[in-house]
Amino acid sequence: ALYLELGDHDKALHHIRAAIANQRVLVTNHPENADYVLELANALSWLGSTLLARRELESAVSVFSEADDYLSVLNGQERDAYVTAALCDIKLLLASSSMLTGDYGVSAGQLAEARDLYRGLIAGDLSNALWQEGLARAHLGLGDASVARGDASSGSEDFQAAIEILQSLVDEDPSNTTFGIRLTLAQASLANSLSLQGSLIEARRHADTATAMAMEWSAGASSGITGSLRLALAWDHIGAVDQSLGDPDAARAAWLRGFSILEDVQQETLRQQAMRVRLLHRLGRADEAVSLEKEVTASGLKYSGFLPVPGEMLE
C-alpha cells in the first residue's frame, strides 16, 4: 500500500503478490476460516488496484472478479454486514474497471447488485453514511453505464437518485469534500443526460447548480487526486450542456477550468490522462493530445466517457 501511494508500482506488485501467495495457502488449508478468505479477497483488491495503476486493465478486471467470487460465497455463508460491505466495495471496483474496458453490461450488472446489497445494509442501519455514499456511487455508475449505452433517460433516473442521497449527506456534513464533489458531479451528470434527451430547460437548471458547486470546490486546493478527476468530469459535462444550448464561449470556459484542474495533479492516473486528452480535443488542441492519446489507447481503455467525443478522435 505504501509503495502504491508513492507511485512505485513494481515494488507494490512484488509485495502484494507475495502476500497473496501466502494467503492462498492459508485459505487452501483452512477453507472454513472466514477471516482468511476475507483477507485474501482484500489482498486481491489491492492487487487489482495496483494493476489498474500499471494500466493493465484486463488483468485488473480478472483479479477483481476473483475477489468478487470469494466474497460472494462468503457473504452467502456468513450473512455478516462487514462481509457484505466488503462485497459491495469489490463490486464497485469490478464495475469501474469493467466500465473502462467498455464492458458496460458487466459493469451495470455489478452495480445493480451493489445497489441492492447497499439497500439491505442501510435498512439495518439508516445512520451509516459510508453505506449511503456507496449506494449513491452505485447509482452514479449505473447512470454512466446507461448513458454510455445510449439510454440517457435511464441515466437521468439514477443520477437523480444519487443526488437525493448525496444532498442528504451534504446537509448532514457540509464540509465533507468527498460528498460535496460527488454531488457536484451528480448534478452535472444529470444536466448532461437531460441535454442528451433534448430537455434543455431542465438541463440548464441542473448545469447552473453544478456550476456554482464546481466553482466553489475548484477554488479549494484540498480536492486531491480523485476529487480533481470528478471536478474535471463535472466541468466536461457542464461544457457539453453549454455547447448544446448554443453558448460555445461558456463551453470553452468550462472545459478550460476542467483542464486546469488536471494540470495541477502530480501522479496522473489513466483516467486523468484520458480526461486531459478528451478536454484537449474539446478545446481544439488535438495536436497536443497525440502522444497522450496513444498511451491511453495502448492501455485498452474504451469507456466513451473518458475518450474524445465522436468526430474528434485522432486518426
Coordinates of C-alpha atoms in Angstrom, one line a residue:
A1 CA 0.0 0.0 0.0
L2 CA 2.8 2.4 0.8
Y3 CA 4.7 1.7 -2.5
L4 CA 1.4 2.1 -4.4
E5 CA 0.9 5.5 -2.7
L6 CA 4.5 6.5 -3.6
G7 CA 3.9 5.5 -7.2
D8 CA 6.4 2.6 -7.2
H9 CA 4.1 0.1 -8.9
D10 CA 6.7 -2.5 -9.5
K11 CA 7.6 -2.9 -5.8
A12 CA 3.9 -2.6 -4.8
L13 CA 3.2 -5.5 -7.2
H14 CA 6.0 -7.6 -5.8
H15 CA 4.8 -7.3 -2.2
I16 CA 1.1 -7.8 -2.8
R17 CA 1.8 -10.9 -4.9
A18 CA 4.0 -12.3 -2.1
A19 CA 1.2 -11.7 0.4
I20 CA -1.4 -13.3 -1.8
A21 CA 0.8 -16.4 -2.3
N22 CA 0.9 -16.9 1.5
Q23 CA -2.8 -16.2 1.9
R24 CA -3.8 -18.7 -0.7
V25 CA -2.0 -21.4 1.3
L26 CA -4.0 -20.4 4.4
V27 CA -7.3 -20.5 2.5
T28 CA -6.5 -23.8 0.9
N29 CA -5.5 -25.4 4.3
H30 CA -8.4 -23.7 6.2
P31 CA -11.3 -23.2 3.8
E32 CA -13.7 -22.8 6.7
N33 CA -11.9 -19.8 8.2
A34 CA -13.8 -16.7 7.1
D35 CA -11.1 -14.3 8.3
Y36 CA -8.6 -15.9 5.9
V37 CA -11.0 -15.7 3.0
L38 CA -11.8 -12.1 3.8
E39 CA -8.1 -11.2 4.0
L40 CA -7.4 -13.0 0.7
A41 CA -10.2 -11.0 -1.0
N42 CA -8.8 -7.8 0.4
A43 CA -5.3 -8.6 -0.9
L44 CA -6.8 -9.3 -4.3
S45 CA -8.4 -5.9 -4.2
W46 CA -5.0 -4.3 -3.6
L47 CA -3.6 -6.3 -6.5
G48 CA -6.4 -5.2 -8.7
S49 CA -5.8 -1.5 -7.7
T50 CA -2.1 -2.0 -8.4
L51 CA -2.7 -3.4 -11.8
L52 CA -5.0 -0.5 -12.6
A53 CA -2.3 1.9 -11.6
R54 CA 0.0 0.0 -14.0
R55 CA -2.7 0.3 -16.7
E56 CA -3.2 -3.4 -17.0
L57 CA -7.0 -3.1 -17.3
E58 CA -8.0 -6.6 -18.4
S59 CA -5.8 -8.2 -15.6
A60 CA -7.3 -5.9 -13.1
V61 CA -10.8 -6.9 -14.1
S62 CA -9.9 -10.6 -13.7
V63 CA -8.5 -10.0 -10.2
F64 CA -11.5 -8.0 -9.0
S65 CA -13.7 -10.8 -10.4
E66 CA -11.8 -13.4 -8.4
A67 CA -12.2 -11.3 -5.2
D68 CA -15.9 -11.0 -6.0
D69 CA -16.2 -14.8 -6.3
Y70 CA -14.6 -15.3 -2.9
L71 CA -16.7 -12.7 -1.2
S72 CA -20.0 -13.7 -2.8
V73 CA -19.6 -17.2 -1.5
L74 CA -18.6 -15.9 1.9
N75 CA -21.5 -13.5 2.0
G76 CA -23.9 -16.3 1.4
Q77 CA -22.4 -18.3 4.3
E78 CA -21.8 -15.6 6.9
R79 CA -24.6 -13.0 6.4
D80 CA -22.4 -10.5 8.2
A81 CA -22.7 -6.8 7.5
Y82 CA -18.9 -6.4 7.4
V83 CA -18.6 -9.1 4.7
T84 CA -21.5 -7.6 2.7
A85 CA -19.9 -4.2 2.8
A86 CA -16.6 -5.6 1.6
L87 CA -18.5 -7.4 -1.3
C88 CA -20.1 -4.1 -2.2
D89 CA -16.7 -2.4 -2.4
I90 CA -15.4 -5.1 -4.7
K91 CA -18.4 -4.9 -6.9
L92 CA -17.9 -1.2 -7.3
L93 CA -14.2 -1.8 -8.2
L94 CA -15.1 -4.5 -10.7
A95 CA -17.8 -2.4 -12.2
S96 CA -15.5 0.6 -12.5
S97 CA -12.7 -1.4 -14.2
S98 CA -15.2 -3.1 -16.5
M99 CA -16.5 0.3 -17.5
L100 CA -13.0 1.3 -18.5
T101 CA -12.7 -1.7 -20.8
G102 CA -16.1 -0.8 -22.4
D103 CA -17.9 -3.8 -21.0
Y104 CA -21.0 -1.8 -19.9
G105 CA -23.2 -4.9 -19.4
V106 CA -20.9 -6.4 -16.8
S107 CA -20.5 -3.1 -15.2
A108 CA -24.2 -2.4 -14.9
G109 CA -24.8 -5.9 -13.6
Q110 CA -22.3 -5.5 -10.8
L111 CA -23.6 -2.0 -10.0
A112 CA -27.1 -3.3 -9.7
E113 CA -26.1 -6.0 -7.3
A114 CA -24.1 -3.5 -5.2
R115 CA -27.1 -1.2 -5.2
D116 CA -29.4 -3.9 -3.9
L117 CA -26.8 -5.0 -1.3
Y118 CA -26.4 -1.5 0.0
R119 CA -30.1 -1.1 0.3
G120 CA -30.2 -4.1 2.5
L121 CA -27.4 -2.8 4.6
I122 CA -28.9 0.6 5.0
A123 CA -32.3 -1.0 6.0
G124 CA -30.4 -2.3 9.1
D125 CA -28.6 1.0 9.8
L126 CA -30.0 4.2 8.4
S127 CA -27.3 6.3 10.0
N128 CA -24.3 4.7 8.2
A129 CA -23.0 7.5 5.9
L130 CA -20.5 5.3 4.1
W131 CA -23.2 2.9 3.0
Q132 CA -25.3 5.8 1.9
E133 CA -22.4 7.1 -0.1
G134 CA -21.8 3.6 -1.6
L135 CA -25.4 3.5 -2.7
A136 CA -25.0 6.9 -4.4
R137 CA -21.9 5.6 -6.1
A138 CA -23.8 2.6 -7.4
H139 CA -26.5 4.9 -8.8
L140 CA -23.9 7.2 -10.4
G141 CA -22.2 4.2 -12.1
L142 CA -25.5 2.9 -13.3
G143 CA -26.3 6.3 -14.8
D144 CA -22.9 6.4 -16.5
A145 CA -23.4 2.9 -17.9
S146 CA -26.9 3.8 -19.2
V147 CA -25.6 7.0 -21.0
A148 CA -22.7 5.0 -22.5
R149 CA -25.2 2.6 -23.9
G150 CA -27.3 5.4 -25.4
D151 CA -30.1 5.3 -22.7
A152 CA -29.9 8.8 -21.3
S153 CA -33.4 8.6 -19.8
S154 CA -32.5 5.7 -17.5
G155 CA -29.3 7.5 -16.7
S156 CA -31.2 10.5 -15.5
E157 CA -33.2 8.4 -13.1
D158 CA -30.1 7.0 -11.5
F159 CA -28.4 10.4 -11.4
Q160 CA -31.5 11.9 -9.7
A161 CA -31.4 9.0 -7.1
A162 CA -27.7 9.7 -6.4
I163 CA -28.4 13.4 -6.0
E164 CA -31.1 12.8 -3.4
I165 CA -28.8 10.6 -1.3
L166 CA -25.7 12.9 -1.6
Q167 CA -27.7 16.0 -0.9
S168 CA -28.8 14.4 2.4
L169 CA -25.2 13.6 3.2
V170 CA -24.1 17.1 2.4
D171 CA -26.8 18.6 4.5
E172 CA -25.6 16.5 7.4
D173 CA -21.9 17.4 6.8
P174 CA -21.5 20.4 4.5
S175 CA -17.7 20.4 5.0
N176 CA -17.2 16.9 3.6
T177 CA -15.2 17.4 0.4
T178 CA -15.9 13.9 -0.9
F179 CA -19.7 14.2 -0.5
G180 CA -19.7 17.7 -1.9
I181 CA -17.7 16.9 -5.1
R182 CA -19.7 13.7 -5.7
L183 CA -22.9 15.8 -5.5
T184 CA -21.4 18.3 -7.9
L185 CA -20.6 15.5 -10.4
A186 CA -24.1 14.0 -10.0
Q187 CA -25.7 17.4 -10.8
A188 CA -23.5 17.8 -13.8
S189 CA -24.1 14.3 -15.0
L190 CA -27.9 14.8 -14.7
A191 CA -27.7 18.0 -16.6
N192 CA -25.8 16.3 -19.4
S193 CA -28.2 13.3 -19.6
L194 CA -31.1 15.7 -19.8
S195 CA -29.4 17.7 -22.5
L196 CA -28.9 14.4 -24.5
Q197 CA -32.7 13.9 -24.3
G198 CA -33.4 17.4 -25.5
S199 CA -34.7 18.6 -22.1
L200 CA -32.7 21.8 -22.4
I201 CA -34.5 23.9 -19.8
E202 CA -34.1 21.3 -17.1
A203 CA -30.5 20.7 -18.3
R204 CA -29.8 24.4 -17.9
R205 CA -31.2 24.4 -14.3
H206 CA -29.0 21.5 -13.1
A207 CA -26.0 22.8 -15.0
D208 CA -26.3 26.1 -13.2
T209 CA -26.5 24.2 -9.9
A210 CA -23.5 22.1 -10.8
T211 CA -21.5 25.2 -12.0
A212 CA -22.0 27.0 -8.7
M213 CA -20.8 23.9 -6.8
A214 CA -17.9 23.3 -9.1
M215 CA -16.7 26.9 -8.8
E216 CA -16.7 26.6 -5.0
W217 CA -14.9 23.3 -4.9
S218 CA -12.4 24.2 -7.7
A219 CA -11.3 27.2 -5.7
G220 CA -10.0 25.0 -2.9
A221 CA -6.7 23.1 -3.0
S222 CA -7.9 20.1 -0.9
S223 CA -9.8 18.2 -3.6
G224 CA -7.0 15.6 -4.0
I225 CA -6.3 13.3 -7.0
T226 CA -9.7 11.6 -7.1
G227 CA -11.6 14.8 -6.4
S228 CA -9.7 16.5 -9.2
L229 CA -10.9 13.9 -11.7
R230 CA -14.6 14.2 -10.6
L231 CA -14.4 18.0 -10.8
A232 CA -12.9 17.8 -14.3
L233 CA -15.7 15.4 -15.3
A234 CA -18.2 17.8 -13.9
W235 CA -16.8 20.7 -15.9
D236 CA -16.7 18.5 -19.0
H237 CA -20.5 17.8 -18.6
I238 CA -21.2 21.4 -17.9
G239 CA -19.4 22.5 -21.0
A240 CA -21.3 19.9 -23.1
V241 CA -24.6 21.4 -21.8
D242 CA -23.4 24.9 -22.6
Q243 CA -22.5 23.8 -26.1
S244 CA -25.9 22.1 -26.6
L245 CA -27.5 25.4 -25.6
G246 CA -25.6 27.3 -28.2
D247 CA -23.1 29.0 -26.0
P248 CA -19.6 28.0 -27.2
D249 CA -17.8 30.6 -25.1
A250 CA -19.3 29.3 -21.9
A251 CA -18.5 25.7 -23.0
R252 CA -14.9 26.6 -23.7
A253 CA -14.6 28.3 -20.3
A254 CA -15.9 25.2 -18.5
W255 CA -13.6 22.9 -20.4
L256 CA -10.6 25.2 -19.6
R257 CA -11.5 25.0 -15.9
G258 CA -11.6 21.2 -16.1
F259 CA -8.3 21.1 -17.9
S260 CA -6.5 23.4 -15.5
I261 CA -7.6 21.3 -12.5
L262 CA -6.0 18.2 -14.1
E263 CA -2.8 20.1 -14.9
D264 CA -2.1 20.5 -11.1
V265 CA -2.2 16.8 -10.4
Q266 CA 1.2 15.1 -9.5
Q267 CA 0.8 11.4 -10.1
E268 CA -1.5 11.3 -13.2
T269 CA -3.8 8.2 -13.4
L270 CA -5.0 6.7 -16.6
R271 CA -8.5 8.2 -16.1
Q272 CA -7.0 11.7 -15.6
Q273 CA -4.8 11.3 -18.7
A274 CA -7.8 10.2 -20.7
M275 CA -9.8 13.2 -19.5
R276 CA -6.9 15.5 -20.4
V277 CA -7.0 14.1 -24.0
R278 CA -10.8 14.5 -24.1
L279 CA -10.6 18.1 -23.0
L280 CA -7.7 18.9 -25.3
H281 CA -9.9 17.8 -28.2
R282 CA -12.8 19.8 -26.8
L283 CA -10.6 22.9 -26.8
G284 CA -9.5 22.4 -30.4
R285 CA -5.9 21.4 -29.3
A286 CA -5.9 17.9 -30.7
D287 CA -2.3 18.2 -31.9
E288 CA -1.2 18.4 -28.2
A289 CA -3.0 15.2 -27.4
V290 CA -1.3 12.9 -29.9
S291 CA 1.3 11.2 -27.6
L292 CA -1.1 11.2 -24.6
E293 CA -3.9 9.6 -26.7
K294 CA -1.5 6.9 -27.9
E295 CA -0.8 6.0 -24.2
V296 CA -4.5 5.9 -23.3
T297 CA -5.3 3.7 -26.4
A298 CA -2.5 1.3 -25.6
S299 CA -3.9 0.6 -22.2
G300 CA -7.1 -0.7 -23.7
L301 CA -9.4 2.0 -22.3
K302 CA -12.7 2.0 -24.2
Y303 CA -15.1 3.9 -22.0
S304 CA -16.7 6.6 -24.1
G305 CA -17.0 9.0 -21.1
F306 CA -13.2 9.3 -20.9
L307 CA -12.5 9.4 -24.7
P308 CA -12.8 12.3 -27.2
V309 CA -16.3 12.8 -28.3
P310 CA -17.3 11.2 -31.7
G311 CA -15.8 13.0 -34.6
E312 CA -12.9 14.3 -32.6
M313 CA -10.9 11.1 -32.3
L314 CA -7.4 11.2 -33.7
E315 CA -6.8 9.1 -36.8

